[in-house]
PDB file of C-alpha atoms in Angstrom:
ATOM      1  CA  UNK A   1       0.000   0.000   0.000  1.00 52.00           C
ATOM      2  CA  UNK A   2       1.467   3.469  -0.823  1.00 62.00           C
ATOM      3  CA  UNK A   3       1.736   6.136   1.437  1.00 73.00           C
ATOM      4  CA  UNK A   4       0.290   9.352   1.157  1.00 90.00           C
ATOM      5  CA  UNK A   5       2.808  11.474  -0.482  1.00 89.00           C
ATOM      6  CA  UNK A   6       2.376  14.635   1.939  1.00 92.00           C
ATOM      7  CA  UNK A   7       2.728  12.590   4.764  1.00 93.00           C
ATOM      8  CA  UNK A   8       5.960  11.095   3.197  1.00 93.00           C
ATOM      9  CA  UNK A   9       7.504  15.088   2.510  1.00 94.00           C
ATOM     10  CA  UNK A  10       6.945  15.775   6.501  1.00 95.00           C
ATOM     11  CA  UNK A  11       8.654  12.456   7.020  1.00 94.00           C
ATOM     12  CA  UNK A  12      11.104  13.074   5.348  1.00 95.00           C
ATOM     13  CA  UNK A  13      12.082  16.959   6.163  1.00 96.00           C
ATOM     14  CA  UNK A  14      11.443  15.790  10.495  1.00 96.00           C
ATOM     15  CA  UNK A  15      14.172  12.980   9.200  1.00 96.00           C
ATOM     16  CA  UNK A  16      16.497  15.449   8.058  1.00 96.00           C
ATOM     17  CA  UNK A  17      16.082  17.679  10.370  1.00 95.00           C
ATOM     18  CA  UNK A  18      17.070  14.756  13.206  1.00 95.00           C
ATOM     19  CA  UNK A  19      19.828  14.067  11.199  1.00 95.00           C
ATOM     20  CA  UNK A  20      21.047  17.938  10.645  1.00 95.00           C
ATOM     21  CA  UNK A  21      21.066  18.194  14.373  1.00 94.00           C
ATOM     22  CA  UNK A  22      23.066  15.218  14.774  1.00 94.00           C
ATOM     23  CA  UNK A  23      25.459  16.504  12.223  1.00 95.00           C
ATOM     24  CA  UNK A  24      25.878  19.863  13.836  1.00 94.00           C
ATOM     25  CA  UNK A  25      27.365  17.926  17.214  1.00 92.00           C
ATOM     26  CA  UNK A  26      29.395  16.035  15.081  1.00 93.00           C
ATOM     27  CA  UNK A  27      31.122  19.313  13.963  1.00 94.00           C
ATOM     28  CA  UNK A  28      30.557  21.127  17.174  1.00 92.00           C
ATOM     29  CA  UNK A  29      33.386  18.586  18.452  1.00 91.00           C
ATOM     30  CA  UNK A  30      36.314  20.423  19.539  1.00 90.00           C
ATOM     31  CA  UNK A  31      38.186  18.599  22.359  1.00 85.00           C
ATOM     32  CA  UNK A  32      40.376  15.225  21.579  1.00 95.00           C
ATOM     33  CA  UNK A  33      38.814  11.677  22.141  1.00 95.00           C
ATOM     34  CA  UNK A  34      40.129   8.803  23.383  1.00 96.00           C
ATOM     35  CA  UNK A  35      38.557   5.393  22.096  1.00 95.00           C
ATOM     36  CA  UNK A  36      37.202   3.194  25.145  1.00 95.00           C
ATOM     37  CA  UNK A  37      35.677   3.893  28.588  1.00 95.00           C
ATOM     38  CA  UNK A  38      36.779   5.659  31.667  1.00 96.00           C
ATOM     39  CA  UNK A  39      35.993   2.458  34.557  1.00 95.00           C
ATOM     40  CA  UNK A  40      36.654   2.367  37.824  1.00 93.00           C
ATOM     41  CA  UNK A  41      37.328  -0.589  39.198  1.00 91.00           C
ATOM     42  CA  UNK A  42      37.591  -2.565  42.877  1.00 90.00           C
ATOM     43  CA  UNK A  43      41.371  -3.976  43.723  1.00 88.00           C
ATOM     44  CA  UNK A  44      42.666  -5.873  46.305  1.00 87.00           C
ATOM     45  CA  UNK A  45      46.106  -4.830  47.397  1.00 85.00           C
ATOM     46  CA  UNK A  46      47.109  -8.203  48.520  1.00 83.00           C
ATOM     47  CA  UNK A  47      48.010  -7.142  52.398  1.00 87.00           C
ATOM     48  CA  UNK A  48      46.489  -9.247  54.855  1.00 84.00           C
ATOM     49  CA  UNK A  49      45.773  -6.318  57.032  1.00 86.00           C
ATOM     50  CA  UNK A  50      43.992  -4.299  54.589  1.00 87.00           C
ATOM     51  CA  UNK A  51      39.926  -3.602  54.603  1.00 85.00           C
ATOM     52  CA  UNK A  52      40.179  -4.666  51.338  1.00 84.00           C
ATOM     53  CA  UNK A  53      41.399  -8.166  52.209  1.00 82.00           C
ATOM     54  CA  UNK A  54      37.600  -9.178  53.636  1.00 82.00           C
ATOM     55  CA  UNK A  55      35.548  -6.217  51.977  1.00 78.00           C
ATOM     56  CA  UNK A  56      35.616  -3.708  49.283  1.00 83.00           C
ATOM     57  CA  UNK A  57      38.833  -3.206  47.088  1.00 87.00           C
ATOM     58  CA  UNK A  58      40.713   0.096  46.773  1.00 90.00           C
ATOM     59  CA  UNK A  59      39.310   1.824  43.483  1.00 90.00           C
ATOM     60  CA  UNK A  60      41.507   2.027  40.844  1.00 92.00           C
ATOM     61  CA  UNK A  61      40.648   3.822  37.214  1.00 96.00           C
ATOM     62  CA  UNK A  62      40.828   2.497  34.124  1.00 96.00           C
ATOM     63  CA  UNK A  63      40.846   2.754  30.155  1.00 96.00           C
ATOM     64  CA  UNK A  64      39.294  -0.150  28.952  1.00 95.00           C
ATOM     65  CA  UNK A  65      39.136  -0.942  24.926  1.00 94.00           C
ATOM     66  CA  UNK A  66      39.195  -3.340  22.630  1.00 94.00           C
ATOM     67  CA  UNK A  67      42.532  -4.765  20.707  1.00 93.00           C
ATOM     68  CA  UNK A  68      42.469  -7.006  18.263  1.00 92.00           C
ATOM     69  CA  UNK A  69      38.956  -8.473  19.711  1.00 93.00           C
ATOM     70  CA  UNK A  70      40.472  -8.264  23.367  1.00 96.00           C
ATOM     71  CA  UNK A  71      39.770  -6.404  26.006  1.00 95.00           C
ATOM     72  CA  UNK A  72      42.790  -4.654  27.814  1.00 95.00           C
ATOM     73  CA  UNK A  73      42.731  -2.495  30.389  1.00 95.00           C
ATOM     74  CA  UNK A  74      45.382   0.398  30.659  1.00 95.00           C
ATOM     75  CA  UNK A  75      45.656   1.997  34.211  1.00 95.00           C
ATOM     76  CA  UNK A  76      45.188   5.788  34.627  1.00 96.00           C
ATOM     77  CA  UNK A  77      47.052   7.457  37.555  1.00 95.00           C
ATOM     78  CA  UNK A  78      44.598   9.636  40.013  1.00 92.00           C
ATOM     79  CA  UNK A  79      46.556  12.819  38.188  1.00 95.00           C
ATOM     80  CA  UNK A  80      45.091  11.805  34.796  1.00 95.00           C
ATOM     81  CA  UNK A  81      41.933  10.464  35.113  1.00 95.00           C
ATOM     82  CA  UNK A  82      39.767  13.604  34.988  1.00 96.00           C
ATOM     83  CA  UNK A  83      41.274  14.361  31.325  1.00 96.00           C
ATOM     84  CA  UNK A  84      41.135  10.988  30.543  1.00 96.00           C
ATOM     85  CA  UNK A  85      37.662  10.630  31.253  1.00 96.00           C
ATOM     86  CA  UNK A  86      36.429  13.968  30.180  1.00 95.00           C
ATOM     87  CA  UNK A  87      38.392  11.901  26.395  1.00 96.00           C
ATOM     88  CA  UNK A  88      36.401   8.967  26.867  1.00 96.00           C
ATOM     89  CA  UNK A  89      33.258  10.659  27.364  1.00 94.00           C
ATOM     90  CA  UNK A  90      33.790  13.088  24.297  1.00 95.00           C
ATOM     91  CA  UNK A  91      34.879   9.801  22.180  1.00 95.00           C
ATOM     92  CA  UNK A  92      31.469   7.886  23.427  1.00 95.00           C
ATOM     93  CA  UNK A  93      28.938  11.023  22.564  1.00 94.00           C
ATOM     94  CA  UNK A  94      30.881  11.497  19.070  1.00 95.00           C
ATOM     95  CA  UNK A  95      30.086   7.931  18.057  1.00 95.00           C
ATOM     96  CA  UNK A  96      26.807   7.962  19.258  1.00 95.00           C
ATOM     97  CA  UNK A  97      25.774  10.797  17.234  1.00 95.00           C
ATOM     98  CA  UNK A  98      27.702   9.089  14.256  1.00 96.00           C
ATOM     99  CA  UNK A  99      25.038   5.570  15.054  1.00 96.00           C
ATOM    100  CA  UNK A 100      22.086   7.767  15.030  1.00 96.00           C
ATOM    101  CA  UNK A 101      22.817  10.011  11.893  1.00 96.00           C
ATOM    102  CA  UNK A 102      23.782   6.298   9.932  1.00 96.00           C
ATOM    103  CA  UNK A 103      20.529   4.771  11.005  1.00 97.00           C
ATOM    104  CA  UNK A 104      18.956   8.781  10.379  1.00 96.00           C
ATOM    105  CA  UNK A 105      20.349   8.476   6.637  1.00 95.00           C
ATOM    106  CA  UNK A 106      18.790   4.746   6.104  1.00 97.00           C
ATOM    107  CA  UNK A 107      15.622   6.044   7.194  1.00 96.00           C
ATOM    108  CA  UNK A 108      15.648   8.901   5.136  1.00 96.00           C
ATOM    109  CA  UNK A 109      16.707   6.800   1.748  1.00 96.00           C
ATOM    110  CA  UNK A 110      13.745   4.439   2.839  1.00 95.00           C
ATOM    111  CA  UNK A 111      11.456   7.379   2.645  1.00 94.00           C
ATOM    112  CA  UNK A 112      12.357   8.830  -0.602  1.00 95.00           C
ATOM    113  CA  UNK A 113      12.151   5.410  -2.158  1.00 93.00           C
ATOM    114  CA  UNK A 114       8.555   5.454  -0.970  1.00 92.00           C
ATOM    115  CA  UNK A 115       8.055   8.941  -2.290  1.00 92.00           C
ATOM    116  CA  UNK A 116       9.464   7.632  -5.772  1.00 92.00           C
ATOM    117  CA  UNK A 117       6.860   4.564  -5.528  1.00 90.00           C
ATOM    118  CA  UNK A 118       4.001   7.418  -4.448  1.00 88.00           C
ATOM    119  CA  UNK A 119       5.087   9.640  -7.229  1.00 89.00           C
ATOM    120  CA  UNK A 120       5.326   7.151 -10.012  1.00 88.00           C
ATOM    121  CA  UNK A 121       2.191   7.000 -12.664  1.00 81.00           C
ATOM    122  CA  UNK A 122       1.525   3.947 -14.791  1.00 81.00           C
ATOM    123  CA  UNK A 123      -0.954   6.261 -16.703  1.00 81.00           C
ATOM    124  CA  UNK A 124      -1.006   5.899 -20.686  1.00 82.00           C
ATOM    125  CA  UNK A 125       1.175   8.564 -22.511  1.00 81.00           C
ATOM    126  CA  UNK A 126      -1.352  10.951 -23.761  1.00 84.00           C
ATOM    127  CA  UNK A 127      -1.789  11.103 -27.931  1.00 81.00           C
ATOM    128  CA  UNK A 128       0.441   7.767 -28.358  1.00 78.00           C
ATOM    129  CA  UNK A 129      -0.876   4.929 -30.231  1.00 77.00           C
ATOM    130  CA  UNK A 130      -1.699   1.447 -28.694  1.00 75.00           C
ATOM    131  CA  UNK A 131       0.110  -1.070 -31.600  1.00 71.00           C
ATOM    132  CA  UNK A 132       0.476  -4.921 -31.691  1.00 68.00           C
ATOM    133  CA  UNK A 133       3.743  -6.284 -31.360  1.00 66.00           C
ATOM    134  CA  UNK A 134       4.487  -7.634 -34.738  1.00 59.00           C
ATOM    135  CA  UNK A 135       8.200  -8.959 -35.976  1.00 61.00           C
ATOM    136  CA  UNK A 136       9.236  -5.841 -38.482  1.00 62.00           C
ATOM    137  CA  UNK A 137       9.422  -6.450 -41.673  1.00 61.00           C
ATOM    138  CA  UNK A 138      13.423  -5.635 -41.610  1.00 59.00           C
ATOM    139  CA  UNK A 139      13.832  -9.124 -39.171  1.00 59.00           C
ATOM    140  CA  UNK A 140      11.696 -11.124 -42.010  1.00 61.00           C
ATOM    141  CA  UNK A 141      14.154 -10.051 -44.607  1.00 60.00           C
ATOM    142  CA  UNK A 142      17.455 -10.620 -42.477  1.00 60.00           C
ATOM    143  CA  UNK A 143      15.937 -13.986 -41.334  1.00 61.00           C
ATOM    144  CA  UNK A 144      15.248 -15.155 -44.942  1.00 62.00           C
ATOM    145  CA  UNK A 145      18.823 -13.691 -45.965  1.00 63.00           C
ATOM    146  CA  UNK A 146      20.284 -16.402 -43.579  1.00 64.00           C
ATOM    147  CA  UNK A 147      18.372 -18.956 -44.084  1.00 64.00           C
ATOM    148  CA  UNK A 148      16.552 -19.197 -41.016  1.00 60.00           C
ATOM    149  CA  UNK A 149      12.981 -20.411 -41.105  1.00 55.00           C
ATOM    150  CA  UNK A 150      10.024 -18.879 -40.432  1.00 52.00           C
TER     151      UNK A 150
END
């Protein structure tokens, strides 16, 4: 069933609009990213003495991100890790806006493909002639010039 091809126009223009917002933060992006995420993360310090020993660990940050399909975790001194995650959370807002303006554009190619089916006529060309298909005359000569039958 074909849509209705105003409502298909405002689809499309609220799509594009989405997807020019998303574009603006994309460019709006000033500071430096770092790939993976800022964690924080319980340790035990291994003295028998310690609180940590029977409860919580001492919390220790992290940058955790995928290498070669493993995970590794690279440690981030106290003095770093409010740049480091300020990175991380830059890096993580940047490629969400990137997901939402790729599934944005496939949404909006969906929707002008149903605007082409809405806008497309099957009518008759006015003033042209209706004809029977009929082998010309030129393909009976060429046909007998061969020696092809009939």
């Amino acid at each position: 069933m074909k849509r209705d091809k105003s409502r298909l126009r405002q689809m499309l223009r609220r799509t594009e609009d989405a997807r020019s917002s998303f574009v603006e933060k994309i460019l709006d992006e000033r500071g430096p990213l770092r790939r993976g995420s800022f964690v924080t993360v319980a340790r035990k310090c291994g003295k028998p003495n310690c609180h940590c020993a029977t409860g919580e660990g001492h919390p220790a940050k992290y940058l955790s991100l995928k290498e070669g399909g493993k995970t590794r975790m690279i440690f981030v001194p106290s003095s770093a890790a409010m740049k480091v995650e300020e990175e991380a959370g830059r890096y993580r807002r940047f490629r969400q806006a990137r997901a939402e303006l790729a599934k944005l554009s496939k949404q909006s190619l969906q929707i002008i493909d149903e605007l082409e089916q809405a806008l497309e006529t099957t009518e008759e060309i006015p003033g042209r002639r209706k004809t029977k298909k009929q082998p010309s005359s030129r393909r009976k000569l060429s046909r007998k010039k061969r020696g092809e039958s009939q």
